[in-house]
Coordinates of C-alpha atoms in Angstrom, one line a residue:
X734 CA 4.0 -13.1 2.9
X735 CA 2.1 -16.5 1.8
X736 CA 2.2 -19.4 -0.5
X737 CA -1.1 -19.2 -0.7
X738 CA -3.6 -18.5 -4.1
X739 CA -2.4 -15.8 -6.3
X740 CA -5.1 -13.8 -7.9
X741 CA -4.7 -12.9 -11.8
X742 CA -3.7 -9.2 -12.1
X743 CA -6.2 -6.8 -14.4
X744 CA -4.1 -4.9 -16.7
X745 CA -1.3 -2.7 -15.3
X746 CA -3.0 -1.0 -12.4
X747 CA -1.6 -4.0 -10.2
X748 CA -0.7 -2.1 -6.9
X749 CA 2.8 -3.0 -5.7
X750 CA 5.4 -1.4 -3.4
X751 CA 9.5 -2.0 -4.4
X752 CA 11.3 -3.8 -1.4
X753 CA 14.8 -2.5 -0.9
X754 CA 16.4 -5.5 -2.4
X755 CA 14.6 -4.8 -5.8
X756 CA 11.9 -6.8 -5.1
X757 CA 8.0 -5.5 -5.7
X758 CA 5.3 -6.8 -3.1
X759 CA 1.7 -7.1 -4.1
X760 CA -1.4 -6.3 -2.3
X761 CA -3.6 -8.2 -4.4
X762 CA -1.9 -11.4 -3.9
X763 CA -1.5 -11.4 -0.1
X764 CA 2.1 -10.2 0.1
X765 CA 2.7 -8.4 2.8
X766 CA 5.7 -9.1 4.7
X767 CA 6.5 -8.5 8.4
X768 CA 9.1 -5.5 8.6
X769 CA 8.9 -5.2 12.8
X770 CA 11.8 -7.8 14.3
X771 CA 10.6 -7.5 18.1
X772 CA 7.1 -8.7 16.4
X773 CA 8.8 -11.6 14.6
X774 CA 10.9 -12.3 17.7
X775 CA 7.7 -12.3 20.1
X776 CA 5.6 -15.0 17.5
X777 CA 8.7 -17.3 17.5
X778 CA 8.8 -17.0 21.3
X779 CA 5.1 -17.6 21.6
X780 CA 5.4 -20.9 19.0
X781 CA 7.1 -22.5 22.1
X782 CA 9.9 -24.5 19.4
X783 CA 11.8 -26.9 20.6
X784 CA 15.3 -27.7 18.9
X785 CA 14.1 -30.9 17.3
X786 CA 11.0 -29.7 16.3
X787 CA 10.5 -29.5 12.4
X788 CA 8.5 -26.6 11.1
X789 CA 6.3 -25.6 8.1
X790 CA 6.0 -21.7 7.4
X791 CA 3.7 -21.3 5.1
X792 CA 4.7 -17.8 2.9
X793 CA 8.1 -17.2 4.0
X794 CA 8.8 -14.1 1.8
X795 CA 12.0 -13.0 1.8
X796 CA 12.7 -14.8 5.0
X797 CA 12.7 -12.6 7.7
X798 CA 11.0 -15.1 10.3
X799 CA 12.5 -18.2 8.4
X800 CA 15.9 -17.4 10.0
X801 CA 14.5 -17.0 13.4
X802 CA 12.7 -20.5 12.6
X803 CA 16.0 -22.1 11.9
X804 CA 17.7 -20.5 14.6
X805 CA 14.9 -22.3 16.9
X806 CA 14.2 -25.7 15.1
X807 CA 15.9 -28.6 13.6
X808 CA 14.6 -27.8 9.7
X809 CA 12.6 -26.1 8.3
X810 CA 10.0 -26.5 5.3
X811 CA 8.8 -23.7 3.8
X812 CA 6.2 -23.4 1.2
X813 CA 6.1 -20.2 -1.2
X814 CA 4.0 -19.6 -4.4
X815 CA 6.3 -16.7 -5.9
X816 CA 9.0 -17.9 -8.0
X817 CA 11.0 -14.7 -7.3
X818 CA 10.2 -15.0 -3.4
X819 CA 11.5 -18.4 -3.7
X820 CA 14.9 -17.4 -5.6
X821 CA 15.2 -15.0 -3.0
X822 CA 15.3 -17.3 -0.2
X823 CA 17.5 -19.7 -1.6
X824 CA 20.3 -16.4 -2.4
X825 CA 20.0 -15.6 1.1
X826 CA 20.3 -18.5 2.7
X827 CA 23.1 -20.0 0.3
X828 CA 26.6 -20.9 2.0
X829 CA 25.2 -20.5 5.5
X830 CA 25.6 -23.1 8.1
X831 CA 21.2 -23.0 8.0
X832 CA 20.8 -23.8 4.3
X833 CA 21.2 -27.6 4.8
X834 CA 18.4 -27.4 7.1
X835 CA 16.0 -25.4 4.5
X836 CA 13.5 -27.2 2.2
X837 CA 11.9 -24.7 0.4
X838 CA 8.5 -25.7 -1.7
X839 CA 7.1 -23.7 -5.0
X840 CA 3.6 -24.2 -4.9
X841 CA 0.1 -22.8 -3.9
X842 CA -0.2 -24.4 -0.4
X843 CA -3.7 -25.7 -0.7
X844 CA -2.9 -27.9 -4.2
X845 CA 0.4 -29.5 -2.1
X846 CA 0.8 -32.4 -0.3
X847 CA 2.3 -31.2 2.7
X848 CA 4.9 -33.1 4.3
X849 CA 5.6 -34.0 8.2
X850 CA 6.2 -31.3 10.6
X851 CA 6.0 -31.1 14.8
X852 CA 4.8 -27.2 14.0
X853 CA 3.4 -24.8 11.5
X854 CA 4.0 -21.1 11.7
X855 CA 2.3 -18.9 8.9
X856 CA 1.6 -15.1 7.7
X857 CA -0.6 -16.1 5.0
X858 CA -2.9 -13.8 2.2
X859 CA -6.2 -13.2 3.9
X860 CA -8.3 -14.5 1.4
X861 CA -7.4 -18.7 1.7
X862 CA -7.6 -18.6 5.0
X863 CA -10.6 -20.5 5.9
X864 CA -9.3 -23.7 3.7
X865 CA -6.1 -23.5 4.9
X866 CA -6.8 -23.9 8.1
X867 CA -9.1 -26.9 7.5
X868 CA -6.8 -28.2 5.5
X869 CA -4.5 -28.3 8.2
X870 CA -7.1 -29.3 10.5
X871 CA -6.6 -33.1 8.5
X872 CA -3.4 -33.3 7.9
X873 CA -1.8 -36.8 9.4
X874 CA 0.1 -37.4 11.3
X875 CA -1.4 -34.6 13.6
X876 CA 0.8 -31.7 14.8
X877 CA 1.4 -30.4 18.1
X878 CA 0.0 -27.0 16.8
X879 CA -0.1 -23.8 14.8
X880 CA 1.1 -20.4 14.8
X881 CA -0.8 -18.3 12.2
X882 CA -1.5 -14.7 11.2
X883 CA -5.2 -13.9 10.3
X884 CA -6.9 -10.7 9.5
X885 CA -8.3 -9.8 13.0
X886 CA -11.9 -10.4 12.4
X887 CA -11.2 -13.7 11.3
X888 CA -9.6 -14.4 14.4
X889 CA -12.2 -13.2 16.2
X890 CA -14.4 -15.9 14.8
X891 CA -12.4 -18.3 15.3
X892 CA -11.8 -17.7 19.2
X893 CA -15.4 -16.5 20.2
X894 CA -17.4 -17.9 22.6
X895 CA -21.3 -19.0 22.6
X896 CA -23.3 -15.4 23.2
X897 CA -20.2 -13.5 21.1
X898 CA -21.6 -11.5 18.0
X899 CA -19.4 -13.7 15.7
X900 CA -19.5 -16.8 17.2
X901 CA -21.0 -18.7 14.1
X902 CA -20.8 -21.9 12.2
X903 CA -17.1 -21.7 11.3
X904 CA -16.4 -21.0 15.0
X905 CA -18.0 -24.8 15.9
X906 CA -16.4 -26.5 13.3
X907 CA -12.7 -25.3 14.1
X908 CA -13.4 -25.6 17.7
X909 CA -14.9 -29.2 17.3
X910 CA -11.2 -30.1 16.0
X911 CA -9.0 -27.8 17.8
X912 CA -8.2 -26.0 20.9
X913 CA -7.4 -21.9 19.3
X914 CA -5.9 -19.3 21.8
X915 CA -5.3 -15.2 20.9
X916 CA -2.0 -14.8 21.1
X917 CA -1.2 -11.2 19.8
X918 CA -2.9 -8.2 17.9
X919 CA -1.0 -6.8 15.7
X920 CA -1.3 -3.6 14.1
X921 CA -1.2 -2.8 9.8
X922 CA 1.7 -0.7 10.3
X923 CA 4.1 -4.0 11.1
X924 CA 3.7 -4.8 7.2
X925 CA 5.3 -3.6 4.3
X926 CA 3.2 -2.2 2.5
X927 CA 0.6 -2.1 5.4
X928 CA -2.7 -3.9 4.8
X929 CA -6.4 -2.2 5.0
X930 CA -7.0 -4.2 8.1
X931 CA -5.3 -5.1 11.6
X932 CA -4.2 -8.6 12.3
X933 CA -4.2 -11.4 15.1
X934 CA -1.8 -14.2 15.6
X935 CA -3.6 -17.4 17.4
X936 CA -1.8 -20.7 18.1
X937 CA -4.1 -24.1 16.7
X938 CA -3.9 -26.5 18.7
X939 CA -5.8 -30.1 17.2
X940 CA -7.3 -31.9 20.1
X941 CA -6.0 -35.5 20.5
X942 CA -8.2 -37.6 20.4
X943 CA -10.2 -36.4 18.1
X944 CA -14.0 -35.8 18.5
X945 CA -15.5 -38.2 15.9
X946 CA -18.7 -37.1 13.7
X947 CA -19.9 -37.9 10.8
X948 CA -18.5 -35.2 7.8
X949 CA -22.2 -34.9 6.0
X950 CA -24.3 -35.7 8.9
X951 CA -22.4 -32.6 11.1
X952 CA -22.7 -30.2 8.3
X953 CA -25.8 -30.5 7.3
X954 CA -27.1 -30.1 11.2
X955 CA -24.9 -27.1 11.4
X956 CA -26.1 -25.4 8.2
X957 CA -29.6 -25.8 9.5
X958 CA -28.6 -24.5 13.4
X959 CA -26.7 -21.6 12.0
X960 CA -29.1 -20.4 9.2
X961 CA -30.8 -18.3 11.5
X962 CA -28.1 -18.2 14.2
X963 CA -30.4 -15.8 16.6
X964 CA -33.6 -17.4 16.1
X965 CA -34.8 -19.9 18.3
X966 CA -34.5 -23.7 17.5
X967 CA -38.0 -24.5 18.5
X968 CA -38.6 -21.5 15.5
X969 CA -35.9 -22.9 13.0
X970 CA -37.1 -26.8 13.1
X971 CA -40.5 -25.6 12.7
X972 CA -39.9 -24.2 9.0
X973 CA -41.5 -26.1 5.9
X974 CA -38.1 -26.9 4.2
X975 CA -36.6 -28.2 7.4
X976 CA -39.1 -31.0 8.0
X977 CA -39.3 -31.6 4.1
X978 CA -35.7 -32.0 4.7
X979 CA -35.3 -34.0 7.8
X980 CA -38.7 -36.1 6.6
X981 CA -37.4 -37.6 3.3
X982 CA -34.2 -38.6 4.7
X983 CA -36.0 -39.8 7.6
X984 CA -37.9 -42.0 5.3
X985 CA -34.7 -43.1 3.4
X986 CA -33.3 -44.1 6.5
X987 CA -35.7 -46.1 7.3
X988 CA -36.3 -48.2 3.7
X989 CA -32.4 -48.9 3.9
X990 CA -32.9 -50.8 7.3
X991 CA -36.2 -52.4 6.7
X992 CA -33.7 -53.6 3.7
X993 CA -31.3 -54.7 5.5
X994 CA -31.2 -57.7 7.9
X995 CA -29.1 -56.1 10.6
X996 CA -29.2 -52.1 11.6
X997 CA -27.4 -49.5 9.0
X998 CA -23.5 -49.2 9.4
X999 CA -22.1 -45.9 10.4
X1000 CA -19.2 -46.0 7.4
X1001 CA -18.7 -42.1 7.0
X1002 CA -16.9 -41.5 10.7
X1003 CA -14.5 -39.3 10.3
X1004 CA -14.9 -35.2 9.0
X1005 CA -13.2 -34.1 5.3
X1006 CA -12.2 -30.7 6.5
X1007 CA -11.7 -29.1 3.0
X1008 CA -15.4 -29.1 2.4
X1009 CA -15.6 -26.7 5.5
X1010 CA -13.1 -24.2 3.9
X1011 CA -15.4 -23.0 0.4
X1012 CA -17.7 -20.6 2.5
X1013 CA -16.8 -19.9 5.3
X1014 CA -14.1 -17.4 5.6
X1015 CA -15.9 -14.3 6.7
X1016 CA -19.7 -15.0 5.8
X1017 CA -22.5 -13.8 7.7
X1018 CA -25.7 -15.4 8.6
X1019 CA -28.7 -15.7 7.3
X1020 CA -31.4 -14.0 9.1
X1021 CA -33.3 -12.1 6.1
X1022 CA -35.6 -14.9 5.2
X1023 CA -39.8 -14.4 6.2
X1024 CA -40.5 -17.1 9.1
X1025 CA -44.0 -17.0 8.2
X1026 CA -42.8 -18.2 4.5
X1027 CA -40.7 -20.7 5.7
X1028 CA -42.5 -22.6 8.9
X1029 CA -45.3 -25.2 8.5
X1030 CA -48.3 -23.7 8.9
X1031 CA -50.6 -25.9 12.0
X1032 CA -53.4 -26.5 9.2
X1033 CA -53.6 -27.5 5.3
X1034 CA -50.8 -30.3 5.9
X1035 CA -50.9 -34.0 5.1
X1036 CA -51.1 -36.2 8.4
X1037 CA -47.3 -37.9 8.3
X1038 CA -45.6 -34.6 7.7
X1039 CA -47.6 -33.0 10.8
X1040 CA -46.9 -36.0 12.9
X1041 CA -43.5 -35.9 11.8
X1042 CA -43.1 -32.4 12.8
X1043 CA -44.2 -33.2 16.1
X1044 CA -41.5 -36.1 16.2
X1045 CA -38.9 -33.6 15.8
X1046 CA -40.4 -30.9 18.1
X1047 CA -40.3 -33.8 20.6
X1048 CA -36.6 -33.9 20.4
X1049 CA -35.8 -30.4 21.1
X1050 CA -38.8 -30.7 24.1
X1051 CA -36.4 -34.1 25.5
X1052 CA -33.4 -31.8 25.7
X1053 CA -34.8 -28.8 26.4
X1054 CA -33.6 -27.2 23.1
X1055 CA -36.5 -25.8 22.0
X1056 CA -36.1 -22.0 23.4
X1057 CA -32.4 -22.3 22.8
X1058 CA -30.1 -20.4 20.3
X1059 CA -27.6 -21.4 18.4
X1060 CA -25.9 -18.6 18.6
X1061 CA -25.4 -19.3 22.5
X1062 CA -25.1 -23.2 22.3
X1063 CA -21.5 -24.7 23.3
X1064 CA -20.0 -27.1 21.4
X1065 CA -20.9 -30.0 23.8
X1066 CA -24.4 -28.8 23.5
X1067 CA -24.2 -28.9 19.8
X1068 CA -22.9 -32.6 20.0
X1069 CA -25.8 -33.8 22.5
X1070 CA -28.3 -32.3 20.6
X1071 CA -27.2 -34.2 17.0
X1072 CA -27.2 -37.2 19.3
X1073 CA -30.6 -37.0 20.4
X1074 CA -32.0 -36.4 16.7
X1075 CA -30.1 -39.3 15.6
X1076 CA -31.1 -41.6 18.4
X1077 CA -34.8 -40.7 17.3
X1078 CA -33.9 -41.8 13.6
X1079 CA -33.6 -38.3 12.2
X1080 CA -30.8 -37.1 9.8
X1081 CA -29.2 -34.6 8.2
X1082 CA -27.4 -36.3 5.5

């Protein structure tokens, strides 16, 4: 169960299963709450909480693994979209030694400003999570890390290595700001009512300190690097719109510091992680365009945009890029090779 987006429901065909308390669950709006104790025993025993920890769930439900949180932790925080969900919560918990220690939130998640917490633990609606975890990607103060249940192919992508079949773009970017480990697989039947698709539970860790980039700058390389994720870079830097690309900002670059006395200031450092969360939940890359459309041809060009072409070819040549793959590049790689087109003046914001 989440307190993530709720979806409008069409008519009266909404699909809903009665809980035994009198309470309906929704597939269409994520609910789906964990019926299996051992399963929530094992993810509170694989959060590692400490007693003075304080923890966010994110879609508490009725509260069947918010009890074990407060049995574990200092307080908890929990956030819930469902009005009835929330009423429910604050019934059960009512004249019990753990309701001074409950804070519980109406609101859809990614619209509230979350509060502090040491820990976030999280069986959210399948559909927000790619900005969810972003969004907790730059939440300050930093936390120590993050329980969460994804649909399994989701997970997938965000544990794979370089060389996996999903290892893609959203794979770099969580990786660039996080350390994320499989924890469990857990099967559709743990859920009442039981989703179309199995789940994983990873833990989030954010590395500290933080790998600084530039927000624009690092997207824009990576939309470019994953386009054609199996191609080779030597073939993806070659096509028309990529040097038209790289060329004018090249050229923009360059009339900013010949307007300038001193070089350009780097004033974008750090990354806004919500503008990674829009498309990249489970998207595939794009492979299905014609090469021979898109590449500059070796004739029938002006002189600048051929010798500029060769400027960037020279930069792959330098770090021996050129026969590479994105879709088998580390992250390290990734960052050295951004640092060698922005060392020769080239840009991707």
């Amino acid at each position: 169960m989440a307190g993530g987006k709720m979806k409008k429901e069409k008519g009266k065909s909404q699909q809903s299963t009665p809980y035994q308390g009198g309470i309906s669950f929704h597939k269409s709006k994520g609910q789906h709450i964990l019926k299996n104790p051992l399963l929530v025993d094992a993810i509170v025993q694989k959060s590692g909480i400490k007693s003075t920890d304080v923890i966010l769930e994110i879609g508490p439900g009725t509260g069947n693994l918010t009890k074990k949180l407060l049995e574990a932790g200092k307080k908890v925080i929990a956030v819930e979209i469902d009005p009835r969900m929330v009423l429910e919560l604050q019934r059960r918990f009512q004249g019990t030694p753990y309701s001074s220690r409950l804070t519980v939130i109406q609101g859809d998640v990614l619209r509230t400003e979350l509060p502090y917490f040491d820990i976030c633990v999280a069986n959210i609606p399948y559909q927000i999570s790619s900005p969810l975890t972003f969004k907790l990607l730059s939440h300050q103060p930093a936390f120590r890390c993050s329980i969460i249940m994804f649909q399994r192919e989701f997970a997938m992508r965000l544990v794979a290595q370089p060389g996996d079949k999903l290892y893609c773009r959203l794979t770099v970017n969580t990786q660039l700001h996080a350390r994320i480990f499989h924890l469990l697989k857990v099967g559709r039947n743990n859920f009442r009512p039981p989703p179309k698709v199995d789940s994983s539970v990873v833990r989030i860790e954010p590395r500290k300190p933080r790998i600084e980039v530039k927000q624009k700058e690092w997207d824009g390389f990576l939309r470019i690097c994953f386009n054609r994720k199996n191609k080779t870079l030597g073939s993806i830097f070659r096509q028309k719109n990529v040097i038209s690309l790289l060329e004018k900002n090249y050229k923009t670059v360059q009339a900013l510091k010949l307007s300038q006395e001193g070089p350009l200031e780097e004033t974008d450092t750090k990354v806004d992680f919500s503008s990674f969360g829009d498309d990249q939940g489970m998207d595939v890359d794009d492979d299905g365009m014609d090469d021979d459309e898109m590449e500059v041809e070796d004739g029938g060009i002006d002189e600048v945009q051929s010798e500029f072409k060769d400027k960037v070819l020279s930069v792959l040549k330098e770090g021996d890029f050129e026969e590479k793959r994105s879709s088998k590049l580390s992250l390290q790689e990734f960052l050295y090779l951004l640092s060698l087109f922005n060392k020769a003046g080239i840009h991707f914001s």
